[in-house]
GROMACS .gro file of N, CA, C and O in nm:
model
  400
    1UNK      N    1  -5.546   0.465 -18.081
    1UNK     CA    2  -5.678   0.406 -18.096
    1UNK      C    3  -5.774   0.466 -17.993
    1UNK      O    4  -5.889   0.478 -18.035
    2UNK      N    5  -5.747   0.510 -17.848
    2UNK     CA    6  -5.795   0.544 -17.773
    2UNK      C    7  -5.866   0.707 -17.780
    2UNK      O    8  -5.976   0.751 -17.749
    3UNK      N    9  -5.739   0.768 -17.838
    3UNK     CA   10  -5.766   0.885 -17.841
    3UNK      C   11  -5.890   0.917 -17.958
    3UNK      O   12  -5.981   0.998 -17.940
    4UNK      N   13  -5.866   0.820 -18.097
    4UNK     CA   14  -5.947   0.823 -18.204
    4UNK      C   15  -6.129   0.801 -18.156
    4UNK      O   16  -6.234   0.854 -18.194
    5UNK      N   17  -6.092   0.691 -18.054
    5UNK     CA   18  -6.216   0.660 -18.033
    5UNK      C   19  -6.287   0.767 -17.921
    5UNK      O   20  -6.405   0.787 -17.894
    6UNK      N   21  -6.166   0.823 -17.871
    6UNK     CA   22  -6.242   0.973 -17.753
    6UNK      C   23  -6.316   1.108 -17.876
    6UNK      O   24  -6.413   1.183 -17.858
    7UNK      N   25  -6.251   1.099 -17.961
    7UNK     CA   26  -6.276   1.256 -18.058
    7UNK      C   27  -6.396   1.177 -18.104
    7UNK      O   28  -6.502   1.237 -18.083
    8UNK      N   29  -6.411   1.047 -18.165
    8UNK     CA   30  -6.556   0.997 -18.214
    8UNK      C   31  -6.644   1.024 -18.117
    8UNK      O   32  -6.752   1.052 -18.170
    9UNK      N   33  -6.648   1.029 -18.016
    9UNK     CA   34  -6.715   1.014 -17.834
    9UNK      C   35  -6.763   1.156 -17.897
    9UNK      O   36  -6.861   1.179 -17.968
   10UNK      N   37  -6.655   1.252 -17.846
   10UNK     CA   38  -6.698   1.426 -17.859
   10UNK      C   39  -6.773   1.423 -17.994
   10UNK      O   40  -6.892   1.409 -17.967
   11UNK      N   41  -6.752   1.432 -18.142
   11UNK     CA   42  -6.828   1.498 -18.190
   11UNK      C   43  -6.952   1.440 -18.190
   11UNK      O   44  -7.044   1.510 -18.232
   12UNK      N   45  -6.984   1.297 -18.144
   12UNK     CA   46  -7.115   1.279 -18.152
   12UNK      C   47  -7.188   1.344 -18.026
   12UNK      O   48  -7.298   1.380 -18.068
   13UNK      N   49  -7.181   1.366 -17.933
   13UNK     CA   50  -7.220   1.412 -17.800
   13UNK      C   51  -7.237   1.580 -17.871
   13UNK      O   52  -7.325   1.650 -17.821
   14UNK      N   53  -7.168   1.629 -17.966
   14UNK     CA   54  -7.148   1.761 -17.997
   14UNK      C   55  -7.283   1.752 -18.110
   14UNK      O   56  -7.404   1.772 -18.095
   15UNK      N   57  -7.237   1.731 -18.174
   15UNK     CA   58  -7.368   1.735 -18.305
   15UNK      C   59  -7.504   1.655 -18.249
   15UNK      O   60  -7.602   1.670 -18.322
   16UNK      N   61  -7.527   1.554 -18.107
   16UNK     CA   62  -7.589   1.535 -18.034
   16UNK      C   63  -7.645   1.657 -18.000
   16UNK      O   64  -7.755   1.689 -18.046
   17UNK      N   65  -7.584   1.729 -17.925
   17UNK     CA   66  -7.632   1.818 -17.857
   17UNK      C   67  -7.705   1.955 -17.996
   17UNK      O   68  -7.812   2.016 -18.002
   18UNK      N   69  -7.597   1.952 -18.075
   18UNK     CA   70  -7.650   2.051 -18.116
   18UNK      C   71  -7.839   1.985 -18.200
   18UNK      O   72  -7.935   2.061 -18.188
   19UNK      N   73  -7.858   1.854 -18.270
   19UNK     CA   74  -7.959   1.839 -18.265
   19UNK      C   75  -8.141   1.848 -18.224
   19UNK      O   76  -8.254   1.845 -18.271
   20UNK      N   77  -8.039   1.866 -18.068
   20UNK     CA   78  -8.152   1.850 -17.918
   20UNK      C   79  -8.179   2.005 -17.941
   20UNK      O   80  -8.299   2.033 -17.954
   21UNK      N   81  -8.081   2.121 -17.948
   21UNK     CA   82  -8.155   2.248 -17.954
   21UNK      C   83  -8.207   2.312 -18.117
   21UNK      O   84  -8.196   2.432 -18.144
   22UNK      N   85  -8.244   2.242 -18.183
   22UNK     CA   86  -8.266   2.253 -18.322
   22UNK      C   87  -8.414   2.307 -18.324
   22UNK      O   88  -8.490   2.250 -18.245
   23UNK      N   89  -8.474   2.418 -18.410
   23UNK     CA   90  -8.632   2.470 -18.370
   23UNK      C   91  -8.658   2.333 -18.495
   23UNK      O   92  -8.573   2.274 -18.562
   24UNK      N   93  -8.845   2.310 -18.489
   24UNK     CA   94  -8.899   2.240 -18.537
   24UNK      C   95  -8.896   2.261 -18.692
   24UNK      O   96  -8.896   2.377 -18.734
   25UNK      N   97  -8.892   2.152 -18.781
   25UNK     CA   98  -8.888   2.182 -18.883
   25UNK      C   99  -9.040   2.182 -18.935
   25UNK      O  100  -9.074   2.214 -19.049
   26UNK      N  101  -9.095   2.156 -18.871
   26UNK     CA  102  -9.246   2.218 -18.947
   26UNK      C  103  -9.308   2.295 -18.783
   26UNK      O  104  -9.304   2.243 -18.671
   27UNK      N  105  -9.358   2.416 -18.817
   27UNK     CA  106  -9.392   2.503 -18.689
   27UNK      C  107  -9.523   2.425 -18.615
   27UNK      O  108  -9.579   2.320 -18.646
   28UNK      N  109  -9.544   2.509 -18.518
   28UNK     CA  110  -9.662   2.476 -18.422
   28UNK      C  111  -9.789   2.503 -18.503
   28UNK      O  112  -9.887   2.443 -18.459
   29UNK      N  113  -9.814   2.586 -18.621
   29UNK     CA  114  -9.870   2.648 -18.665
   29UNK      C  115  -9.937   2.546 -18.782
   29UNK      O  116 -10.051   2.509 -18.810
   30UNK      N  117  -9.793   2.519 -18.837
   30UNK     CA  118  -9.859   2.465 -18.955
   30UNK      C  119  -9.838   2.269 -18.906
   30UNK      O  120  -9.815   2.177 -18.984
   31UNK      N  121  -9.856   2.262 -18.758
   31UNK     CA  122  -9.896   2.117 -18.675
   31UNK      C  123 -10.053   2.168 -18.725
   31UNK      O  124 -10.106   2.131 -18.830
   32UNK      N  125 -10.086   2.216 -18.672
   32UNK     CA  126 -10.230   2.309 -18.604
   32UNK      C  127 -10.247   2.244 -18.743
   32UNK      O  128 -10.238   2.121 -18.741
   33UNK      N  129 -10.272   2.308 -18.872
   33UNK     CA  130 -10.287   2.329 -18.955
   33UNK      C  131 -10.349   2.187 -18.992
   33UNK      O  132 -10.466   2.159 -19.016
   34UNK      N  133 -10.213   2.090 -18.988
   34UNK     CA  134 -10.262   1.946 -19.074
   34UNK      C  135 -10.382   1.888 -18.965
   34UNK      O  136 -10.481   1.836 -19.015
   35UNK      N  137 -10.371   1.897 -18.828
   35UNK     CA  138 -10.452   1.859 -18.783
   35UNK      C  139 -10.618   1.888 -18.813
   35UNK      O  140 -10.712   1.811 -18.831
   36UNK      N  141 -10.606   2.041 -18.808
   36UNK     CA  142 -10.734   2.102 -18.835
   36UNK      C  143 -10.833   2.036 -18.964
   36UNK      O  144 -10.954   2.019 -18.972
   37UNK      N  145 -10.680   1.999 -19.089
   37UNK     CA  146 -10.756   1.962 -19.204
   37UNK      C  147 -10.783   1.836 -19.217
   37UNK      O  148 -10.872   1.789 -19.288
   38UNK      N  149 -10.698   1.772 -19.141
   38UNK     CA  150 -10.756   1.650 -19.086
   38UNK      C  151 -10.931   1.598 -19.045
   38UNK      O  152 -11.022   1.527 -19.086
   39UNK      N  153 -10.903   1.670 -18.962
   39UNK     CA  154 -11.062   1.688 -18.887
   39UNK      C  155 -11.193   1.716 -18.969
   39UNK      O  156 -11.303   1.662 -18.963
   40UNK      N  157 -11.127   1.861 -19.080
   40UNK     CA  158 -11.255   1.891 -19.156
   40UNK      C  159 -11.238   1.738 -19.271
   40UNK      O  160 -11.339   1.677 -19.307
   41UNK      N  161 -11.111   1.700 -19.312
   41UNK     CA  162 -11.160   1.596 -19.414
   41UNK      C  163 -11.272   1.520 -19.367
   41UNK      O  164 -11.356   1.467 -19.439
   42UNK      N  165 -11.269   1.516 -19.258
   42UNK     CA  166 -11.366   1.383 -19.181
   42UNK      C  167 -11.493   1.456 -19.147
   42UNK      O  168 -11.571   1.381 -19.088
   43UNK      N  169 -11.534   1.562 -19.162
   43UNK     CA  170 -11.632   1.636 -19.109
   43UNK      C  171 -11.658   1.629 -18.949
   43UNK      O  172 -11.765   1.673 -18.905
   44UNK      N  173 -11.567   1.579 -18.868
   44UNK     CA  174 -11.561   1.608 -18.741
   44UNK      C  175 -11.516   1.713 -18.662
   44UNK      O  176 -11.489   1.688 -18.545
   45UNK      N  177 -11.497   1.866 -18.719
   45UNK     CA  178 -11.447   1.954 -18.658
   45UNK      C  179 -11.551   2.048 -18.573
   45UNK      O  180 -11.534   2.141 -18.495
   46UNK      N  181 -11.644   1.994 -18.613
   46UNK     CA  182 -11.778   2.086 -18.499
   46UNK      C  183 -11.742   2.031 -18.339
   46UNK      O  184 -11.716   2.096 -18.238
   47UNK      N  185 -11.749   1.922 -18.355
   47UNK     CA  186 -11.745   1.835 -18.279
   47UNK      C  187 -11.583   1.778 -18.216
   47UNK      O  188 -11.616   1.733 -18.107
   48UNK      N  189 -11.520   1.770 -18.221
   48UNK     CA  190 -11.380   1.753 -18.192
   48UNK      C  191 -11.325   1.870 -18.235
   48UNK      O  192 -11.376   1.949 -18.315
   49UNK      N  193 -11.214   1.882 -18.179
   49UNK     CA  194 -11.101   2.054 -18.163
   49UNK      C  195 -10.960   1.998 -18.136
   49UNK      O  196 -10.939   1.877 -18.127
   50UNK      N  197 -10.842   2.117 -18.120
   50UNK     CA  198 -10.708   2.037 -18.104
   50UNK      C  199 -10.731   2.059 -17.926
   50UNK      O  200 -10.826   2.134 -17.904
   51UNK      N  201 -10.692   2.030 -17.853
   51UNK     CA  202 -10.650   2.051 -17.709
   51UNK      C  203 -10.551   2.069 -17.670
   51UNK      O  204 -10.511   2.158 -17.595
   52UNK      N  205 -10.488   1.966 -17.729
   52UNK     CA  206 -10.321   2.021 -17.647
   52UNK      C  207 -10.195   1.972 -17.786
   52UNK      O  208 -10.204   1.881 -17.868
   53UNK      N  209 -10.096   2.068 -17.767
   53UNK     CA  210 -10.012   2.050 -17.883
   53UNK      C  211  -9.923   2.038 -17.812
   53UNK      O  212  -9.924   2.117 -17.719
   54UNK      N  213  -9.787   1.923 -17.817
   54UNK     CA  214  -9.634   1.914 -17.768
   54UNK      C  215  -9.585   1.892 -17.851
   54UNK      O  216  -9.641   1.810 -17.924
   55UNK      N  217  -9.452   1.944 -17.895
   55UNK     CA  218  -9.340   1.953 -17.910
   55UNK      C  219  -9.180   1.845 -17.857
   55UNK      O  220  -9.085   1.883 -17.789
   56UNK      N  221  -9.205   1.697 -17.925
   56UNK     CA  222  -9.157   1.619 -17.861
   56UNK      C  223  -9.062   1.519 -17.959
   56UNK      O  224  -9.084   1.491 -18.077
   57UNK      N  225  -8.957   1.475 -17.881
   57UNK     CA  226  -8.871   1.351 -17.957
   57UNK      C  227  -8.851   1.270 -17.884
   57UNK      O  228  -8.830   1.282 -17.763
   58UNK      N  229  -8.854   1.155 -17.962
   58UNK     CA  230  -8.834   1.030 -17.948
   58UNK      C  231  -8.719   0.985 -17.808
   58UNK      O  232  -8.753   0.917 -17.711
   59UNK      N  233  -8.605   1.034 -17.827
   59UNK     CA  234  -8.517   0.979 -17.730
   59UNK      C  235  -8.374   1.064 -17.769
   59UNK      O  236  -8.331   1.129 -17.864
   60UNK      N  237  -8.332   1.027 -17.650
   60UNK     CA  238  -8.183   1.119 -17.702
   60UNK      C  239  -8.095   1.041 -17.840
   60UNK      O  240  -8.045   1.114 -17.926
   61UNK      N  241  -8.087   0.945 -17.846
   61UNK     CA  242  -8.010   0.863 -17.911
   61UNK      C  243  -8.087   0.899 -18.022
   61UNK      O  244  -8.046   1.005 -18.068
   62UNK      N  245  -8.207   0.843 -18.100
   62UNK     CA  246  -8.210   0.907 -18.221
   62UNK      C  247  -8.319   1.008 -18.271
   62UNK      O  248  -8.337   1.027 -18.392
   63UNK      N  249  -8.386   1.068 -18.179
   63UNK     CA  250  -8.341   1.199 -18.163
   63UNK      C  251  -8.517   1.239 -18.325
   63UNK      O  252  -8.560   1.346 -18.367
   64UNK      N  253  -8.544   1.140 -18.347
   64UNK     CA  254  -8.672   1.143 -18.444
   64UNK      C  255  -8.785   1.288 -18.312
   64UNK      O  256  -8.804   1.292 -18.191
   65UNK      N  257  -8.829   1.380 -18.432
   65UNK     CA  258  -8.911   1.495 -18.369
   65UNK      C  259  -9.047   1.509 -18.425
   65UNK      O  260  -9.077   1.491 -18.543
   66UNK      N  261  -9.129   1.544 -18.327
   66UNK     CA  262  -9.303   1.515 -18.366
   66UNK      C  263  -9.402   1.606 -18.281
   66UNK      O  264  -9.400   1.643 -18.164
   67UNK      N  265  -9.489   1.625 -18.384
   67UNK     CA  266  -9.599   1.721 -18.274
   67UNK      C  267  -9.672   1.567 -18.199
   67UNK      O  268  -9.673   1.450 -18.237
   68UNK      N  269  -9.713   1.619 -18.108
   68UNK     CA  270  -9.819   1.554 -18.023
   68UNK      C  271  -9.952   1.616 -18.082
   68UNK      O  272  -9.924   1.732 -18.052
   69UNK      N  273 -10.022   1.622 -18.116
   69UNK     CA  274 -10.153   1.641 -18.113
   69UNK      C  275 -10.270   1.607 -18.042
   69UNK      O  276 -10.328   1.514 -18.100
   70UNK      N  277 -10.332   1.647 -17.934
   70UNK     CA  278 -10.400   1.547 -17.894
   70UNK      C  279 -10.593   1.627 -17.910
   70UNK      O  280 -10.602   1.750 -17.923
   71UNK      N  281 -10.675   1.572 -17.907
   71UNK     CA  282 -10.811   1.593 -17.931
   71UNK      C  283 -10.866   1.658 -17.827
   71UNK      O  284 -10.801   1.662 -17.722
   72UNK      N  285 -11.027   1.737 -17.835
   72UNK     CA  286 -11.073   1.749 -17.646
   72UNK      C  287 -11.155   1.612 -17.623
   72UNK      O  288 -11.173   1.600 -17.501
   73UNK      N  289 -11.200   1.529 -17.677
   73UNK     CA  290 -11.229   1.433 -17.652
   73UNK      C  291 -11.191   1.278 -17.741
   73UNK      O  292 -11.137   1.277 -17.851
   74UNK      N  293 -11.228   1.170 -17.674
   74UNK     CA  294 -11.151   1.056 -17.781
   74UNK      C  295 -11.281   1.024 -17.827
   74UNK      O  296 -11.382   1.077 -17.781
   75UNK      N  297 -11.282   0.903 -17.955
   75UNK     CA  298 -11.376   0.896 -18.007
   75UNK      C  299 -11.341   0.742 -18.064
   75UNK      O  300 -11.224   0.706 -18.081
   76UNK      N  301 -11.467   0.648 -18.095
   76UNK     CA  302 -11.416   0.514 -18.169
   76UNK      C  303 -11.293   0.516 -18.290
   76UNK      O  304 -11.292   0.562 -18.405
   77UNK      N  305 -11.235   0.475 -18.244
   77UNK     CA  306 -11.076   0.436 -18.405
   77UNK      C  307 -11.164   0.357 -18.506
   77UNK      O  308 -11.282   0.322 -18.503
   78UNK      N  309 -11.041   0.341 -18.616
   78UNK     CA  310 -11.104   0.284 -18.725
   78UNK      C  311 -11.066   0.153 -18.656
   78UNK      O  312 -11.158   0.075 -18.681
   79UNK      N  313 -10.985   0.099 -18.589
   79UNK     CA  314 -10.959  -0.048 -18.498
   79UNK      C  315 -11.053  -0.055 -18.363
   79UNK      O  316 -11.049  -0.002 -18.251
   80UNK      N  317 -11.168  -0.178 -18.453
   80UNK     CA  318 -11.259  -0.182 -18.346
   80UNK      C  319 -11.194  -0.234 -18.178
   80UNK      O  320 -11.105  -0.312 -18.145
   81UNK      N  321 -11.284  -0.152 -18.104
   81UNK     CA  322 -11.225  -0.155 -17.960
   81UNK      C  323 -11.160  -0.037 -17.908
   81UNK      O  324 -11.162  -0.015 -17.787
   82UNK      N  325 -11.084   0.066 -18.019
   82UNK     CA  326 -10.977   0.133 -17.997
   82UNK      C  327 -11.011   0.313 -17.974
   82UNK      O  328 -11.103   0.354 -18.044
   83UNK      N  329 -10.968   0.378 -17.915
   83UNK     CA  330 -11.021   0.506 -17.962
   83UNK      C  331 -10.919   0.580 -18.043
   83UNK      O  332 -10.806   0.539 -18.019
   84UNK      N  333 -10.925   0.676 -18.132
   84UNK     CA  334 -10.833   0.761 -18.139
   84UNK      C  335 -10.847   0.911 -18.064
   84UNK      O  336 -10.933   0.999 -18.077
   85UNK      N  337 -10.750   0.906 -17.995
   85UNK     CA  338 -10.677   1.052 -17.911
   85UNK      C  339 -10.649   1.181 -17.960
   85UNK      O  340 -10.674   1.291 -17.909
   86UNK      N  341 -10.584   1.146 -18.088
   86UNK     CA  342 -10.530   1.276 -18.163
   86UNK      C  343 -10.434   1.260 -18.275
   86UNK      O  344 -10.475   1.192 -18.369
   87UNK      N  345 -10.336   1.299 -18.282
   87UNK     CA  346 -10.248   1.260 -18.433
   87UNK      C  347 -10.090   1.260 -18.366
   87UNK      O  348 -10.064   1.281 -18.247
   88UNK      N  349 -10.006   1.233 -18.463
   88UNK     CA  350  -9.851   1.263 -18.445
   88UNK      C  351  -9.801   1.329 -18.546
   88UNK      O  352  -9.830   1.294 -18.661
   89UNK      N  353  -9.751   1.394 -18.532
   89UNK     CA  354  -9.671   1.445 -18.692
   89UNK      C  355  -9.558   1.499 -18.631
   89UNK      O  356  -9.525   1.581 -18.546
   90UNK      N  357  -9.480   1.363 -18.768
   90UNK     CA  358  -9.270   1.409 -18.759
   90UNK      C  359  -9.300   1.519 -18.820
   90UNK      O  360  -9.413   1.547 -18.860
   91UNK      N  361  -9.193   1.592 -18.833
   91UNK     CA  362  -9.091   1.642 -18.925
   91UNK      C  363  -9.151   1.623 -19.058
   91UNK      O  364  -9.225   1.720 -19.078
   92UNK      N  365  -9.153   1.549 -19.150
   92UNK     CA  366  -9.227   1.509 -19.283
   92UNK      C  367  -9.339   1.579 -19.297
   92UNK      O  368  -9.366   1.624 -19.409
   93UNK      N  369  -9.425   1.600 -19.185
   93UNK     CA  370  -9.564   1.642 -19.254
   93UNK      C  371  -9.667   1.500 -19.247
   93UNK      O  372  -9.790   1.505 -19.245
   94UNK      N  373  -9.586   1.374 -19.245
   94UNK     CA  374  -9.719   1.246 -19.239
   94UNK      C  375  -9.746   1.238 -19.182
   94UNK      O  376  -9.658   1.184 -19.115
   95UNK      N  377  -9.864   1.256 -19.099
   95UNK     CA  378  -9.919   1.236 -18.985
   95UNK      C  379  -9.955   1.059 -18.941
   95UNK      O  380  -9.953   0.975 -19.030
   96UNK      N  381  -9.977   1.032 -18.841
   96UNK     CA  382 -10.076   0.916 -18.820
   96UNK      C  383 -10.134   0.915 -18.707
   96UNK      O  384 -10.078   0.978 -18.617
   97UNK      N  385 -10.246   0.854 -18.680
   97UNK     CA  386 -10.330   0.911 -18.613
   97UNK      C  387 -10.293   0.801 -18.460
   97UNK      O  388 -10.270   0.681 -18.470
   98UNK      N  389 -10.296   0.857 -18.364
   98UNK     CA  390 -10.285   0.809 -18.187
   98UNK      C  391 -10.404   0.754 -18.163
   98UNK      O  392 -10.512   0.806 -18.194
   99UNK      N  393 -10.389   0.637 -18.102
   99UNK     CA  394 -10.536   0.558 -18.067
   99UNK      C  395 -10.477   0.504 -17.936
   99UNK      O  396 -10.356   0.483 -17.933
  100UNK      N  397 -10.570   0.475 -17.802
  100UNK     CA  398 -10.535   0.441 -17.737
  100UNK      C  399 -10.624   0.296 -17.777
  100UNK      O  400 -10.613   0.195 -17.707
   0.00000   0.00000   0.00000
């Protein structure tokens, strides 16, 4: 039982690991991309730009992967009070938008 439950230990720590060095399944490029069209849907791209792009996941354990997107400036959210920052986008392609 011990030993069963050590080899369960390894391959998850193994296919763990191999996860963590996995390249993005949607590139930096085509992050850029949804963001950009983002922006023009809204006609705010004169005026707002991307600033900074990361490359980030959630946590080791499950391991969910996402651009950061963030804006050069924030601007009122559609939640009064709120601003939005920039966007997130998993893996999928759905974005949703970061509000502080």
């Amino acid at each position: 039982m011990k030993s069963l439950l050590l080899i369960a230990t390894a391959v998850f720590l193994i296919h763990s690991a191999a996860l963590a060095d996995s390249a993005p399944v949607i590139s930096a490029s085509q992050a850029a991309q949804i963001a950009q069209q983002d922006l023009e849907s809204r006609g705010i791209e004169g005026q707002t730009y991307i600033w900074q792009m990361t490359y980030k996941k959630d946590s080791f354990m499950n391991g969910e992967a996402y651009w950061e997107v963030l804006w050069n400036k924030s601007f009122p959210a559609q939640t009064k009070g709120r601003k939005e920052i920039g966007l997130r986008i998993p893996m999928n392609g759905e974005y949703k938008r970061a509000v502080k």
